[in-house]
Amino acid sequence: MSTTKDGRRQFASDNYAGICPEAWQAIARANTGHVLSYGEDPWTARAADLLRDLFETDCEVFFVFNGTAATSLALASMCQSYHSIVCSETAHVETDECGAPEFFSNGTKVLTVAGKEGKVDPAAVDWAVRRRTDIHYPKPRVVSLTQATELGTVYTPDELKAIWARAKSHDLRIHMDGARFANAVASLACTPKEITWQAGVDVLCFGGTKNGMAVGEAVVFFDRNLAREFDFRCKQAGQLSSKMRFLAAPWVGMLEDGAWLRHARHANDMAELLHGLVAAVPGVEVRYPRQANSVFLGIPPAARDALHARGWHFYDFIGWGGARLMCSWDTTEEDVRSFARDLAEASATAAP
Ligand SMILES: Cc1ncc(COP(=O)(O)O)c(C=O)c1O
């Protein structure tokens, strides 16, 4: 299924949701008069300043169109082509970017390592580095962590610091794929700096799209040296927006009044409600801890098919299978209750 027939809000992806009012209104506010192009405008400067305020440090900021580009270009700026990137076997970098990180870095290899619940195990970082140190092996250079993970779990500051300690001992840098960074901050109730530069993150790709924007991710360099000529890298990759103000303005709208965190908290709360309603449904199994805006369920195939027949969309190929139910900034309690009711009925009907 590729379209929602009745236009109802779905749980397939936070990408299904529209644009939140704060982002939408900011685009409208930016749509007056002429301003300089290619990021020389006041909206881009303001958005970058707001991100520096948010992270409480003098980071270097760039805005690109999507997460694949943000992550791939960030990783390319951290590696040489003969290096490798250590990440979880469920990392988007490995499974869902069509080889873009390797492509944009001219061949840097992605090395997957084991870990629980979508996370990288600190010991696995050692393993990836030590298992081969000869000239024939692509030298590990970066650890890439997804926060919140593809399985909806969240690295705590202590977990990040444990990985950082291993990374530092091997002279590895840390990249964070923060497509759902806002959900992680909301889940941990921490400050953004605690799970980024204070935990060793060198470069963060901060996701705007899943947070409620139409398009756009911020690439935030805490190690400013890594940002050298990143603007050229963006331009070459077709990621330098000529009318940059429209990529930047939504960040201003979202950051100025805290909408980024409010929407993430709401999405997480809806996932928590969903988790509470479905966890006890007979035949349904919760796969991973509910920590961000998703719930992963094992659902009997007959119940899954019945839910699809009732018009519900959800993916069942992410991670190690199971239905991924993703809440968004605009998910309502009624949406959640309606899905949970249908799941209970479908499971009862499907029971042997
Ligand atoms: C964890 C993660 N990283 C990166 C991306 C890529 O984002 P985009 O589809 O905007 O390229 C996604 C998109 O689903 C994602 O879930």
Coordinates of C-alpha atoms in Angstrom, one line a residue, residues 150-306:
E150 CA 16.2 2.7 14.5
L151 CA 14.5 0.4 17.1
G152 CA 13.1 3.3 19.1
T153 CA 15.6 3.0 22.0
V154 CA 17.8 5.8 23.4
Y155 CA 21.4 6.0 24.4
T156 CA 21.8 7.5 27.9
P157 CA 24.6 10.0 28.5
D158 CA 26.5 7.2 30.4
E159 CA 26.2 4.8 27.5
L160 CA 27.4 7.4 25.1
K161 CA 30.4 8.2 27.4
A162 CA 31.3 4.5 27.5
I163 CA 31.4 4.3 23.7
W164 CA 33.3 7.6 23.7
A165 CA 36.0 6.1 26.0
R166 CA 36.5 3.2 23.6
A167 CA 36.4 5.4 20.6
K168 CA 38.9 7.8 22.1
S169 CA 41.3 5.1 23.0
H170 CA 41.4 4.1 19.3
D171 CA 41.4 7.6 17.9
L172 CA 37.9 7.2 16.4
R173 CA 35.5 10.1 15.9
I174 CA 31.9 10.0 16.8
H175 CA 29.0 10.8 14.4
M176 CA 25.4 10.9 15.5
D177 CA 22.5 10.3 13.2
G178 CA 19.9 12.3 15.0
A179 CA 17.0 11.9 12.6
R180 CA 15.0 11.6 15.9
F181 CA 17.4 13.5 18.1
A182 CA 14.5 15.6 19.5
N183 CA 12.7 12.5 20.6
A184 CA 15.8 11.3 22.4
V185 CA 16.2 14.6 24.2
A186 CA 12.6 14.5 25.2
S187 CA 12.9 10.9 26.4
L188 CA 16.0 11.5 28.5
A189 CA 14.8 14.9 29.8
C190 CA 18.4 16.0 29.4
T191 CA 20.0 19.0 27.7
P192 CA 21.1 18.6 24.1
K193 CA 24.8 19.1 25.1
E194 CA 24.7 16.2 27.5
I195 CA 24.1 13.7 24.7
T196 CA 26.3 15.4 22.1
W197 CA 29.6 17.2 22.6
Q198 CA 29.7 16.5 26.3
A199 CA 29.5 12.8 25.4
G200 CA 32.1 13.0 22.7
V201 CA 30.0 13.5 19.6
D202 CA 32.0 15.4 17.0
V203 CA 29.2 15.8 14.4
L204 CA 25.4 15.6 14.8
C205 CA 22.9 15.3 12.0
F206 CA 19.9 16.9 13.7
G207 CA 16.6 15.8 12.0
G208 CA 14.0 18.4 11.3
T209 CA 11.7 16.5 9.0
K210 CA 10.5 13.9 11.5
N211 CA 10.1 16.6 14.1
G212 CA 7.5 18.4 12.0
M213 CA 9.3 20.3 9.2
A214 CA 8.6 19.8 5.5
V215 CA 12.2 19.2 4.7
G216 CA 15.6 19.8 6.1
E217 CA 18.3 18.6 8.5
A218 CA 21.0 20.5 10.3
V219 CA 24.5 19.2 10.3
V220 CA 26.1 20.4 13.5
F221 CA 29.9 20.3 13.8
F222 CA 31.1 20.4 17.4
D223 CA 34.6 19.7 16.1
R224 CA 34.8 22.8 13.9
N225 CA 37.9 21.5 12.1
L226 CA 35.8 18.7 10.5
A227 CA 33.6 21.4 8.9
R228 CA 36.5 22.6 6.7
E229 CA 35.1 23.0 3.2
F230 CA 31.9 21.3 4.1
D231 CA 30.1 24.0 2.1
F232 CA 31.9 22.8 -1.0
R233 CA 30.9 19.2 -0.2
C234 CA 27.3 20.3 0.1
K235 CA 27.3 22.2 -3.1
Q236 CA 28.9 19.3 -5.1
A237 CA 26.4 16.9 -3.7
G238 CA 23.5 19.1 -4.8
Q239 CA 22.7 20.0 -1.2
L240 CA 23.3 23.8 -1.2
S241 CA 19.9 25.3 -1.4
S242 CA 19.8 28.5 -3.4
K243 CA 16.8 29.8 -1.5
M244 CA 18.3 28.7 1.8
R245 CA 16.0 30.9 3.9
F246 CA 13.2 28.4 3.3
L247 CA 15.3 25.5 4.7
A248 CA 16.4 27.7 7.6
A249 CA 13.2 29.5 8.6
P250 CA 11.5 26.4 10.0
W251 CA 14.4 25.9 12.4
V252 CA 13.9 29.4 13.6
G253 CA 10.2 28.8 14.1
M254 CA 10.8 25.5 15.9
L255 CA 13.7 26.6 18.1
E256 CA 12.4 30.1 19.0
D257 CA 9.4 28.9 21.0
G258 CA 10.6 25.3 21.9
A259 CA 8.2 23.6 19.5
W260 CA 11.0 21.1 18.6
L261 CA 10.9 19.7 22.1
R262 CA 7.1 20.1 22.6
H263 CA 6.4 18.1 19.4
A264 CA 8.9 15.4 20.3
R265 CA 7.5 15.0 23.8
H266 CA 4.0 14.7 22.4
A267 CA 5.1 12.0 19.9
N268 CA 6.8 10.1 22.7
D269 CA 3.8 10.4 24.9
M270 CA 1.5 9.0 22.2
A271 CA 3.9 6.1 21.8
E272 CA 3.8 5.5 25.5
L273 CA 0.0 5.6 25.5
L274 CA 0.0 3.1 22.6
H275 CA 2.4 0.9 24.4
G276 CA 0.2 0.8 27.4
L277 CA -2.9 -0.1 25.4
V278 CA -1.4 -2.8 23.3
A279 CA 1.2 -4.5 25.6
A280 CA -1.4 -6.7 27.2
V281 CA -3.3 -7.7 24.1
P282 CA -3.2 -11.5 23.8
G283 CA -1.0 -12.7 21.0
V284 CA 0.9 -9.4 20.8
E285 CA 4.5 -9.1 21.9
V286 CA 6.4 -5.9 22.6
R287 CA 9.8 -6.2 21.0
Y288 CA 12.0 -3.5 22.5
P289 CA 11.7 -1.0 25.3
R290 CA 9.5 1.9 24.4
Q291 CA 11.8 4.9 24.8
A292 CA 11.1 7.4 22.0
N293 CA 8.2 7.8 19.5
S294 CA 7.9 4.2 18.3
V295 CA 6.5 0.9 19.5
F296 CA 7.7 -2.4 17.9
L297 CA 5.3 -5.3 18.1
G298 CA 5.2 -8.9 17.1
I299 CA 1.7 -9.4 15.7
P300 CA 0.3 -12.7 14.4
P301 CA 0.3 -12.6 10.6
A302 CA -3.5 -13.0 10.4
A303 CA -3.9 -10.0 12.7
R304 CA -1.4 -8.0 10.7
D305 CA -3.3 -8.7 7.5
A306 CA -6.6 -7.8 9.2

